Amino acid sequence: MHPVIERAGMAAELPSWAQCRPRRREHGVRVGDLLSTWATGLDLPECERIRWRAAGVLHDALKDAPLTELHAIAGQGWPDPVVHAPACADRLGADGVEDRLLLEAIRYHPVGHPDLDALGEYLILADFLEPGRSGGSGNRARLRELLPDGSAEVLTVVVGRRLRRLLDKNRPLMSCSVDFWNRLVRE
Ligand SMILES: [Fe+2]
């Protein structure tokens, strides 16, 4: 396991290049802890539990970086509100992290992608359902109770809500988000 992943997964430590205010850092730790709880609930081995926790701790590590910097790292095609995700994945890759599925989980966590594996799907769920999020907390608690076993059902609720919000604002959808949604509702 790469030392950056090990430190994030075991000690909730962010790499030195992280640009992440304290409240955001706390959000990342809560997402990581929720992923860790679900990994245990799914009987995953200890190394996977650490890896899942690391994905949560790290997923927003660059979210407070300037947009120009994020777009320079991530390249074209990413809207401002989500560009922190591919930038973080690319920065981890530049550090030598070769765990492709963990990098893809981080890269696509705000938008979804049809090729995401279980970690990618549970990261989307944990980001939305972590207990520190304000607003609709009763509803979030009810959805959390269905996890980790009812992930397909809850994912449809969470992703559907996110897409509906964009549609209501007449905002564009990324094609990977549409393909992800189609996969979820066809399964
Ligand atoms: Fe997040």
Coordinates of N, CA and C in Angstrom, one line a residue, residues 97-172:
V97 N 0.7 7.0 -6.4 CA -0.4 6.1 -6.1 C -0.8 5.4 -7.4
E98 N -0.8 4.0 -7.4 CA -1.1 3.3 -8.6 C -2.4 2.5 -8.5
D99 N -3.2 2.7 -7.4 CA -4.4 2.0 -7.2 C -5.5 2.6 -8.0
R100 N -5.6 2.1 -9.2 CA -6.5 2.7 -10.3 C -8.0 2.8 -9.8
L101 N -8.5 1.8 -9.1 CA -9.9 1.9 -8.7 C -10.1 2.9 -7.6
L102 N -9.1 3.1 -6.7 CA -9.3 4.1 -5.7 C -9.2 5.5 -6.4
L103 N -8.3 5.7 -7.3 CA -8.1 6.9 -8.0 C -9.4 7.3 -8.8
E104 N -10.0 6.3 -9.5 CA -11.2 6.5 -10.2 C -12.4 6.8 -9.3
A105 N -12.4 6.2 -8.1 CA -13.4 6.5 -7.1 C -13.4 8.0 -6.7
I106 N -12.2 8.5 -6.5 CA -12.0 9.9 -6.1 C -12.3 10.8 -7.3
R107 N -11.8 10.4 -8.5 CA -12.0 11.2 -9.7 C -13.5 11.5 -10.0
Y108 N -14.3 10.4 -9.9 CA -15.7 10.5 -10.3 C -16.7 10.7 -9.2
H109 N -16.2 11.0 -7.9 CA -17.2 11.0 -6.8 C -18.2 12.0 -6.9
P110 N -18.0 13.2 -7.5 CA -19.1 14.1 -7.6 C -20.0 13.9 -8.8
V111 N -19.6 13.1 -9.8 CA -20.4 13.0 -11.0 C -20.9 11.5 -11.3
G112 N -20.2 10.5 -10.8 CA -20.5 9.2 -11.1 C -19.8 8.7 -12.4
H113 N -19.7 7.4 -12.6 CA -19.2 6.9 -13.8 C -19.6 5.4 -13.9
P114 N -20.0 4.9 -15.1 CA -20.5 3.5 -15.2 C -19.5 2.5 -14.8
D115 N -18.2 2.8 -14.8 CA -17.2 1.8 -14.5 C -16.8 1.8 -13.0
L116 N -17.4 2.6 -12.2 CA -17.1 2.6 -10.7 C -17.3 1.2 -10.1
D117 N -16.4 0.8 -9.2 CA -16.6 -0.4 -8.5 C -17.3 -0.1 -7.2
A118 N -17.3 -1.1 -6.3 CA -18.0 -0.9 -5.0 C -17.5 0.3 -4.2
L119 N -16.1 0.5 -4.2 CA -15.6 1.6 -3.4 C -16.1 2.9 -4.0
G120 N -16.1 3.0 -5.3 CA -16.6 4.3 -6.0 C -18.0 4.5 -5.6
E121 N -18.8 3.5 -5.6 CA -20.2 3.7 -5.3 C -20.4 4.0 -3.8
Y122 N -19.7 3.3 -2.9 CA -19.9 3.6 -1.5 C -19.3 5.0 -1.1
L123 N -18.3 5.5 -1.9 CA -17.8 6.8 -1.6 C -18.8 7.9 -1.9
I124 N -19.5 7.7 -3.0 CA -20.6 8.6 -3.4 C -21.7 8.6 -2.2
L125 N -22.0 7.4 -1.8 CA -23.0 7.3 -0.7 C -22.5 8.0 0.6
A126 N -21.3 7.7 1.0 CA -20.7 8.2 2.2 C -20.6 9.8 2.2
D127 N -20.2 10.3 1.0 CA -20.1 11.7 0.8 C -21.4 12.4 1.1
F128 N -22.5 11.8 0.6 CA -23.8 12.4 0.7 C -24.5 12.1 2.1
L129 N -24.1 11.0 2.7 CA -24.9 10.5 3.9 C -24.1 10.7 5.2
E130 N -22.9 11.2 5.1 CA -22.1 11.3 6.4 C -22.9 12.2 7.4
P131 N -22.8 11.8 8.7 CA -23.8 12.4 9.7 C -23.6 13.9 9.9
G132 N -22.4 14.5 9.5 CA -22.2 15.9 9.8 C -22.9 16.8 8.8
R133 N -23.4 16.3 7.7 CA -24.0 17.1 6.7 C -25.3 17.7 7.2
S134 N -25.5 19.0 6.9 CA -26.7 19.7 7.4 C -27.8 19.5 6.4
G135 N -29.0 19.7 6.8 CA -30.2 19.6 5.9 C -30.6 18.2 5.6
G136 N -31.9 17.9 5.9 CA -32.5 16.6 5.6 C -31.9 15.5 6.4
S137 N -31.5 15.9 7.7 CA -30.7 14.9 8.4 C -31.5 13.6 8.8
G138 N -32.8 13.8 9.0 CA -33.6 12.6 9.3 C -33.7 11.7 8.2
N139 N -33.9 12.2 7.0 CA -33.9 11.4 5.8 C -32.6 10.7 5.6
R140 N -31.5 11.4 5.8 CA -30.1 10.8 5.7 C -30.0 9.7 6.6
A141 N -30.4 9.9 7.9 CA -30.3 8.8 8.9 C -31.0 7.6 8.4
R142 N -32.2 7.8 7.9 CA -33.0 6.6 7.4 C -32.3 5.9 6.3
L143 N -31.7 6.6 5.4 CA -31.0 6.0 4.3 C -29.8 5.3 4.8
R144 N -29.1 5.9 5.8 CA -27.9 5.2 6.3 C -28.2 3.9 6.9
E145 N -29.4 3.8 7.5 CA -29.8 2.6 8.2 C -29.9 1.4 7.2
L146 N -30.1 1.7 5.9 CA -30.3 0.7 4.9 C -28.9 0.1 4.4
L147 N -27.8 0.8 4.9 CA -26.5 0.4 4.4 C -25.7 -0.4 5.5
P148 N -24.8 -1.2 5.1 CA -24.2 -1.3 3.7 C -24.9 -2.2 2.8
D149 N -26.0 -2.9 3.2 CA -26.5 -4.0 2.4 C -27.4 -3.4 1.2
G150 N -28.1 -2.4 1.4 CA -29.0 -1.9 0.4 C -28.4 -0.8 -0.5
S151 N -27.2 -1.0 -0.9 CA -26.5 0.1 -1.6 C -27.1 0.4 -3.0
A152 N -27.6 -0.6 -3.7 CA -28.2 -0.3 -5.0 C -29.4 0.6 -4.9
E153 N -30.3 0.3 -4.0 CA -31.5 1.1 -3.7 C -31.1 2.5 -3.3
V154 N -30.2 2.6 -2.3 CA -29.9 4.0 -1.8 C -29.1 4.8 -2.9
L155 N -28.3 4.1 -3.6 CA -27.6 4.8 -4.7 C -28.5 5.5 -5.7
T156 N -29.6 4.8 -6.0 CA -30.5 5.3 -7.0 C -31.2 6.6 -6.4
V157 N -31.5 6.5 -5.1 CA -32.1 7.7 -4.5 C -31.1 8.9 -4.5
V158 N -29.8 8.6 -4.1 CA -28.8 9.7 -3.9 C -28.4 10.3 -5.3
V159 N -28.2 9.4 -6.2 CA -27.7 9.9 -7.6 C -28.9 10.6 -8.3
G160 N -30.1 10.0 -8.1 CA -31.3 10.6 -8.7 C -31.5 12.1 -8.2
R161 N -31.3 12.2 -6.9 CA -31.5 13.5 -6.3 C -30.5 14.5 -6.9
R162 N -29.2 14.1 -7.0 CA -28.2 14.9 -7.5 C -28.5 15.4 -9.0
L163 N -28.9 14.4 -9.8 CA -29.2 14.7 -11.2 C -30.4 15.7 -11.3
R164 N -31.4 15.4 -10.4 CA -32.6 16.3 -10.5 C -32.3 17.7 -10.1
R165 N -31.4 17.9 -9.2 CA -31.0 19.2 -8.8 C -30.3 20.0 -10.0
L166 N -29.5 19.3 -10.7 CA -28.8 19.9 -11.9 C -29.9 20.2 -13.0
L167 N -30.8 19.3 -13.2 CA -31.8 19.5 -14.2 C -32.7 20.7 -13.8
D168 N -33.1 20.8 -12.5 CA -33.9 21.9 -12.1 C -33.3 23.2 -12.3
K169 N -31.9 23.3 -12.3 CA -31.2 24.5 -12.5 C -30.8 24.7 -14.0
N170 N -31.3 23.8 -14.9 CA -30.9 23.9 -16.3 C -29.4 23.8 -16.5
R171 N -28.8 23.0 -15.7 CA -27.3 22.8 -15.8 C -27.0 21.6 -16.7
P172 N -25.9 21.6 -17.3 CA -25.6 20.4 -18.2 C -25.2 19.2 -17.3

